[in-house]
Short mmCIF file of C-alpha atoms in Angstrom, two decimals:
data_model
loop_
_atom_site.label_atom_id
_atom_site.label_comp_id
_atom_site.label_asym_id
_atom_site.label_seq_id
_atom_site.Cartn_x
_atom_site.Cartn_y
_atom_site.Cartn_z
CA MET A 55 -32.62 6.57 11.14
CA LYS A 56 -32.10 7.03 14.88
CA LYS A 57 -28.35 6.48 14.42
CA TYR A 58 -28.15 9.17 11.74
CA ILE A 59 -30.08 11.64 13.90
CA THR A 60 -27.79 10.93 16.87
CA ASN A 61 -24.67 11.42 14.76
CA ALA A 62 -26.07 14.62 13.28
CA LEU A 63 -26.82 15.97 16.76
CA LYS A 64 -23.30 15.09 17.96
CA PHE A 65 -21.81 16.83 14.94
CA LEU A 66 -23.89 19.95 15.57
CA VAL A 67 -22.97 20.02 19.26
CA PHE A 68 -19.22 19.67 18.64
CA ILE A 69 -19.08 22.09 15.72
CA SER A 70 -21.26 24.61 17.56
CA LEU A 71 -18.95 24.48 20.57
CA GLY A 72 -15.90 25.05 18.38
CA ILE A 73 -17.52 27.89 16.44
CA PHE A 74 -18.69 29.51 19.69
CA ILE A 75 -15.15 29.48 21.13
CA PHE A 76 -13.78 30.77 17.81
CA TRP A 77 -16.37 33.56 17.81
CA LYS A 78 -15.57 34.52 21.41
CA VAL A 79 -11.88 34.74 20.55
CA TYR A 80 -12.34 36.77 17.36
CA GLN A 81 -15.58 38.68 18.06
CA ASP A 82 -13.84 42.06 18.37
CA GLN A 83 -11.43 41.44 15.53
CA ASP A 84 -11.45 43.74 12.51
CA TRP A 85 -11.27 41.23 9.66
CA LYS A 86 -10.23 43.94 7.22
CA GLU A 87 -7.09 44.41 9.30
CA ILE A 88 -6.49 40.63 9.23
CA LEU A 89 -6.67 40.61 5.42
CA GLU A 90 -4.31 43.56 5.18
CA ALA A 91 -1.86 41.97 7.65
CA LEU A 92 -1.72 38.81 5.51
CA HIS A 93 0.29 40.78 2.92
CA GLU A 94 3.16 40.94 5.41
CA VAL A 95 3.20 37.19 6.07
CA ASN A 96 6.07 35.24 4.51
CA PHE A 97 4.11 32.20 3.35
CA LEU A 98 7.28 30.32 2.35
CA TRP A 99 7.64 29.19 5.97
CA VAL A 100 3.96 28.28 6.12
CA TYR A 101 4.55 25.95 3.17
CA VAL A 102 7.53 24.46 5.03
CA SER A 103 5.18 23.92 7.98
CA ILE A 104 2.76 22.04 5.73
CA PHE A 105 5.64 19.92 4.40
CA LEU A 106 6.68 19.04 7.97
CA GLY A 107 3.08 18.12 8.71
CA ILE A 108 3.11 15.62 5.84
CA ILE A 109 6.46 14.24 7.09
CA SER A 110 4.91 13.64 10.53
CA HIS A 111 2.01 11.72 8.99
CA LEU A 112 4.36 9.64 6.84
CA ALA A 113 6.34 8.75 9.98
CA ARG A 114 3.11 7.85 11.78
CA SER A 115 1.98 5.53 9.00
CA ALA A 116 5.45 3.91 8.81
CA ARG A 117 5.47 3.42 12.59
CA TRP A 118 2.11 1.68 12.44
CA VAL A 119 3.42 -0.69 9.73
CA LEU A 120 6.08 -1.80 12.24
CA LEU A 121 3.35 -2.58 14.80
CA ALA A 122 1.34 -4.56 12.25
CA ASP A 123 4.47 -6.41 11.14
CA SER A 124 5.09 -7.51 14.75
CA LEU A 125 1.74 -9.36 14.56
CA GLY A 126 2.62 -11.11 11.31
CA TYR A 127 0.78 -8.76 8.93
CA LYS A 128 2.41 -7.07 5.96
CA PRO A 129 0.30 -3.97 5.24
CA SER A 130 1.10 -1.64 2.39
CA HIS A 131 2.79 1.63 3.31
CA TYR A 132 0.43 3.36 0.89
CA ASN A 133 -2.68 1.98 2.56
CA SER A 134 -1.29 2.86 5.97
CA PHE A 135 -0.65 6.47 4.90
CA PHE A 136 -4.04 6.79 3.18
CA ALA A 137 -5.74 5.44 6.32
CA VAL A 138 -3.89 7.93 8.55
CA MET A 139 -4.85 10.90 6.37
CA ILE A 140 -8.48 9.82 5.98
CA GLY A 141 -8.59 9.33 9.75
CA TYR A 142 -7.44 12.91 10.36
CA PHE A 143 -9.96 14.08 7.77
CA ALA A 144 -12.71 12.21 9.63
CA ASN A 145 -11.68 13.94 12.87
CA LEU A 146 -12.70 17.22 11.25
CA ALA A 147 -16.26 15.85 11.15
CA PHE A 148 -16.34 14.16 14.57
CA PRO A 149 -13.66 14.33 17.29
CA ARG A 150 -11.90 10.94 17.71
CA MET A 151 -13.79 9.45 14.76
CA GLY A 152 -10.48 9.12 12.93
CA GLU A 153 -9.29 6.13 14.99
CA VAL A 154 -12.41 4.12 14.11
CA THR A 155 -12.27 5.16 10.46
CA ARG A 156 -8.60 4.26 10.21
CA GLY A 157 -9.19 0.84 11.75
CA ALA A 158 -12.09 0.16 9.38
CA ILE A 159 -9.95 1.06 6.33
CA ILE A 160 -7.14 -1.23 7.49
CA LYS A 161 -9.64 -4.05 8.01
CA GLN A 162 -11.15 -3.61 4.55
CA TYR A 163 -7.96 -3.27 2.52
CA GLU A 164 -5.38 -5.17 4.58
CA LYS A 165 -7.69 -7.84 6.09
CA ILE A 166 -6.46 -7.12 9.61
CA PRO A 167 -9.20 -7.76 12.22
CA LEU A 168 -10.79 -4.49 13.34
CA SER A 169 -10.16 -5.19 17.04
CA THR A 170 -6.48 -5.94 16.31
CA ALA A 171 -6.05 -2.79 14.22
CA PHE A 172 -7.84 -0.77 16.88
CA GLY A 173 -5.57 -2.24 19.55
CA THR A 174 -2.46 -1.08 17.68
CA ILE A 175 -3.99 2.39 17.25
CA ILE A 176 -4.71 2.59 20.99
CA THR A 177 -1.09 1.59 21.63
CA GLU A 178 0.01 4.43 19.35
CA ARG A 179 -2.18 6.90 21.24
CA ILE A 180 -0.75 5.77 24.58
CA ILE A 181 2.77 6.34 23.26
CA ASP A 182 1.76 9.77 21.95
CA LEU A 183 0.21 10.64 25.31
CA ILE A 184 3.47 9.69 27.05
CA MET A 185 5.38 11.90 24.60
CA LEU A 186 3.00 14.83 25.15
CA VAL A 187 3.27 14.51 28.93
CA GLY A 188 7.07 14.37 28.67
CA ILE A 189 7.22 17.44 26.39
CA THR A 190 4.80 19.26 28.70
CA GLY A 191 7.05 18.51 31.67
CA LEU A 192 10.09 19.81 29.78
CA ALA A 193 8.25 23.01 28.78
CA ILE A 194 7.08 23.62 32.36
CA LEU A 195 10.63 23.16 33.67
CA LEU A 196 11.97 25.65 31.15
CA GLN A 197 9.12 28.17 31.40
CA PHE A 198 7.40 27.58 34.74
CA ASP A 199 6.56 31.26 35.26
CA VAL A 200 4.81 31.42 31.87
CA PHE A 201 2.61 28.39 32.60
CA GLN A 202 1.83 29.74 36.07
CA LYS A 203 0.80 33.08 34.59
CA PHE A 204 -1.28 31.32 31.91
CA VAL A 205 -3.26 29.40 34.54
CA LEU A 206 -3.74 32.49 36.74
CA GLU A 207 -4.88 34.68 33.84
CA ASN A 208 -7.37 32.09 32.57
CA PRO A 209 -9.75 31.25 35.46
CA ALA A 210 -11.64 28.67 33.37
CA VAL A 211 -8.44 26.67 32.85
CA SER A 212 -7.57 27.01 36.53
CA GLU A 213 -11.04 25.83 37.56
CA ASN A 214 -10.82 22.81 35.24
CA ILE A 215 -7.45 21.78 36.70
CA GLN A 216 -8.78 22.23 40.24
CA SER A 217 -11.92 20.20 39.52
CA ILE A 218 -9.80 17.38 38.07
CA LEU A 219 -7.62 17.34 41.18
CA GLU A 220 -10.63 17.46 43.51
CA SER A 221 -12.34 14.63 41.64
CA GLY A 222 -9.27 12.40 41.94
CA TRP A 223 -11.09 10.08 44.34
CA VAL A 224 -13.93 9.66 41.82
CA ILE A 225 -11.42 8.76 39.12
CA GLY A 226 -9.72 6.38 41.56
CA ILE A 227 -12.97 4.60 42.38
CA ALA A 228 -13.89 4.36 38.69
CA ALA A 229 -10.45 2.94 37.89
CA PHE A 230 -10.74 0.45 40.76
CA LEU A 231 -14.17 -0.72 39.61
CA GLY A 232 -12.99 -0.96 36.02
CA LEU A 233 -9.93 -2.96 37.02
CA GLY A 234 -12.12 -5.21 39.16
CA ALA A 235 -14.45 -5.87 36.24
CA VAL A 236 -11.48 -6.75 34.02
CA VAL A 237 -10.06 -9.13 36.65
CA ILE A 238 -13.45 -10.84 37.13
CA TYR A 239 -13.84 -11.20 33.37
CA PHE A 240 -10.44 -12.87 32.91
CA LEU A 241 -10.99 -15.15 35.93
CA PHE A 242 -14.34 -16.50 34.79
CA ARG A 243 -14.40 -16.07 31.02
CA GLN A 244 -13.37 -19.66 30.29
CA LYS A 245 -16.18 -21.05 32.45
CA PHE A 246 -18.77 -19.40 30.24
CA GLU A 247 -16.94 -19.79 26.94
CA HIS A 248 -19.59 -22.23 25.71
CA ILE A 249 -22.07 -19.33 25.56
CA LYS A 250 -21.97 -17.92 22.04
CA ILE A 251 -21.91 -14.23 22.99
CA ILE A 252 -19.16 -14.79 25.59
CA SER A 253 -17.17 -16.72 23.00
CA LYS A 254 -17.50 -13.79 20.58
CA ILE A 255 -16.43 -11.32 23.27
CA ASN A 256 -13.42 -13.52 24.12
CA GLU A 257 -12.41 -13.57 20.47
CA LYS A 258 -12.58 -9.78 20.19
CA VAL A 259 -10.73 -9.28 23.49
CA ASN A 260 -7.94 -11.61 22.38
CA THR A 261 -7.42 -9.79 19.08
CA LEU A 262 -7.59 -6.42 20.85
CA LYS A 263 -5.00 -7.65 23.35
CA ASP A 264 -2.74 -8.72 20.49
CA GLY A 265 -2.94 -5.22 19.06
CA LEU A 266 -2.28 -3.55 22.41
CA LEU A 267 0.76 -5.74 23.08
CA SER A 268 2.12 -5.48 19.54
CA ILE A 269 4.81 -3.03 20.67
CA LYS A 270 6.69 -5.67 22.66
CA ASP A 271 7.28 -7.73 19.50
CA VAL A 272 8.37 -4.90 17.21
CA LYS A 273 11.40 -6.24 15.37
CA ASN A 274 13.19 -2.94 14.82
CA LYS A 275 12.65 -1.04 18.07
CA LEU A 276 15.27 1.58 17.21
CA LEU A 277 13.40 2.45 14.00
CA PHE A 278 10.13 2.56 15.96
CA ILE A 279 11.65 5.06 18.41
CA LEU A 280 13.09 7.07 15.50
CA PHE A 281 9.66 7.32 13.85
CA THR A 282 8.09 8.36 17.17
CA PHE A 283 10.58 11.19 17.68
CA THR A 284 10.24 12.19 14.02
CA ILE A 285 6.48 12.60 14.50
CA TRP A 286 6.88 14.90 17.49
CA ILE A 287 9.87 16.85 16.20
CA ALA A 288 7.92 17.49 12.99
CA TYR A 289 4.87 18.56 15.04
CA TYR A 290 7.04 21.03 16.93
CA GLY A 291 8.76 22.18 13.73
CA MET A 292 5.38 22.84 12.11
CA LEU A 293 4.77 25.61 14.63
CA TYR A 294 8.32 26.87 15.12
CA VAL A 295 9.06 27.53 11.43
CA CYS A 296 5.93 29.69 11.29
CA PHE A 297 7.64 32.10 13.68
CA PHE A 298 9.77 33.18 10.69
CA SER A 299 6.64 34.04 8.69
CA PHE A 300 5.65 36.96 10.91
CA PRO A 301 7.75 40.12 11.53
CA PHE A 302 6.30 40.50 15.04
CA MET A 303 7.65 37.05 16.03
CA ASP A 304 11.24 38.14 15.43
CA GLY A 305 13.31 37.51 18.56
CA TYR A 306 11.16 34.70 19.92
CA GLY A 307 13.21 31.52 20.00
CA PRO A 308 12.75 27.75 20.20
CA VAL A 309 11.91 27.70 23.94
CA VAL A 310 8.99 30.08 23.39
CA ALA A 311 7.91 27.92 20.45
CA LEU A 312 7.99 24.85 22.73
CA THR A 313 5.63 26.52 25.21
CA ILE A 314 3.22 27.64 22.49
CA PHE A 315 3.42 24.17 20.92
CA VAL A 316 2.42 22.50 24.19
CA LEU A 317 -0.47 24.91 24.76
CA GLY A 318 -1.64 24.45 21.18
CA SER A 319 -1.42 20.66 21.49
CA TYR A 320 -3.89 20.69 24.37
CA GLY A 321 -6.15 22.90 22.28
CA MET A 322 -6.02 20.33 19.47
CA VAL A 323 -7.10 17.46 21.74
CA ALA A 324 -10.17 19.39 22.93
CA PRO A 325 -13.49 17.74 21.96
CA VAL A 326 -14.12 20.01 18.98
CA GLN A 327 -13.48 19.40 15.30
CA GLY A 328 -9.85 20.05 14.41
CA GLY A 329 -9.31 22.07 17.59
CA ILE A 330 -11.29 24.99 16.14
CA GLY A 331 -11.59 27.75 18.69
CA ALA A 332 -9.79 25.84 21.44
CA TYR A 333 -6.46 25.84 19.57
CA HIS A 334 -6.79 29.55 18.80
CA PHE A 335 -7.59 30.39 22.43
CA MET A 336 -4.62 28.46 23.83
CA VAL A 337 -2.08 29.80 21.33
CA ILE A 338 -3.30 33.39 21.54
CA SER A 339 -3.31 33.35 25.35
CA GLY A 340 0.24 32.00 25.40
CA LEU A 341 1.56 34.54 22.90
CA VAL A 342 -0.06 37.45 24.76
CA ILE A 343 1.76 36.38 27.95
CA TYR A 344 5.03 36.66 26.02
CA GLY A 345 4.12 40.21 25.01
CA VAL A 346 2.79 39.63 21.49
CA GLY A 347 -0.05 42.02 20.68
CA GLY A 348 -3.56 40.61 20.74
CA ASP A 349 -4.27 41.22 17.05
CA ASP A 350 -0.88 39.81 16.05
CA ALA A 351 -1.44 36.72 18.20
CA LYS A 352 -4.85 36.19 16.60
CA LEU A 353 -3.32 36.45 13.12
CA PHE A 354 -0.60 33.94 14.00
CA ALA A 355 -3.05 31.37 15.43
CA LEU A 356 -5.43 31.79 12.49
CA VAL A 357 -2.77 31.33 9.80
CA VAL A 358 -1.05 28.34 11.46
CA TRP A 359 -4.33 26.54 12.21
CA SER A 360 -5.80 27.28 8.76
CA ALA A 361 -2.69 26.04 6.94
CA GLN A 362 -2.62 22.73 8.79
CA THR A 363 -6.39 22.24 8.52
CA LEU A 364 -6.35 22.90 4.78
CA MET A 365 -3.48 20.43 4.47
CA LEU A 366 -5.53 17.76 6.29
CA ILE A 367 -8.55 18.45 4.09
CA GLY A 368 -6.48 18.35 0.92
CA MET A 369 -4.48 15.23 1.80
CA GLY A 370 -7.59 13.57 3.24
CA LEU A 371 -9.52 14.05 0.01
CA ILE A 372 -6.57 12.93 -2.13
CA SER A 373 -6.17 9.82 0.04
CA TYR A 374 -9.91 9.08 -0.06
CA ILE A 375 -9.91 9.24 -3.86
CA SER A 376 -6.60 7.38 -4.26
CA LEU A 377 -7.31 4.51 -1.85
CA PRO A 378 -9.68 2.41 -4.04
CA PHE A 379 -7.71 3.13 -7.23
CA TYR A 380 -4.44 2.06 -5.63
CA ASN A 381 -5.93 -1.16 -4.27
CA ARG A 382 -7.52 -2.06 -7.59
CA TYR A 383 -4.13 -1.50 -9.23
CA LYS A 384 -2.37 -3.56 -6.53
CA LYS A 385 -4.87 -6.39 -6.95
CA ARG A 386 -4.43 -6.31 -10.72
CA ILE A 387 -0.64 -6.53 -10.70
CA ASN A 388 -0.74 -9.31 -8.09
CA GLU A 389 -3.06 -11.47 -10.18
CA PRO A 390 -1.52 -14.32 -12.18
CA ALA A 391 -0.67 -13.23 -15.73
CA GLY A 392 -3.27 -15.57 -17.20
CA ASN A 393 -6.10 -13.82 -15.35
CA HIS A 394 -5.52 -10.46 -17.09
CA LYS A 395 -7.82 -9.75 -19.95
#
């Protein structure tokens, strides 16, 4: 009961934070005007954006199969895709819950140890973080004045960056202590391996390590790189094609889209469900700097976010329903002919 209460409280805190930010962004908005403006939106490009979103998730699931294959497992592409979509769906309930949910699904249906699956997912996230940092660096190089203006015009963002820089020594000490604990563990773990709990921890650490290091044994590294770039090009394309849906975005090119994409990406990784509120704030603030009207910027952020969120809900539900049926079917066709009745 205590666990359920804790989870419920976490959910309420995260969703309340997201709704509060969303309300702050749209509190002065005339929703009648929003509904009227929707008639001018060319939703064909929004549908293309949704299609690109699905392509990115297919590439992510295929990339993970390569990681699992490097460890000697042969997971189904269907199960991998279903797990990815259900994971994103779970993130709409609790931020970062998707990674745990995805690992649990892989363990149940593909019999891959949870710690191993989780290790491969962490590896994926590290690669994605490297990609995001690289894309951020490229965007800053191309549009430094825009990012500078964004930081100056949003004191809260500026204060957060400053506090992170000022607390660098705290992060350094924490990292040093964490590294020290890891070193001590690996130096002395064999001496205490006879203790049951230490033995269990060693087993989990070893499988987690296998998952983390799975990238070095990927057989087709070129294909792995191709899937990685496909994921991020599709992410970028999801936003850029939406520029063509709105008359007021005419004349804004791919470099502007790159800047808005980077800002929106940081809004999506905020600790709120599906980036609600945070994504809208980042995208709207960026568009306003480029000269897009406030109401127009709000409409753009709302439509793009809503389309992708509805896609995640729809595909998540379809995957949740399809997962057990597919695995029952797979089990049935893999049974010896004599076992069918």
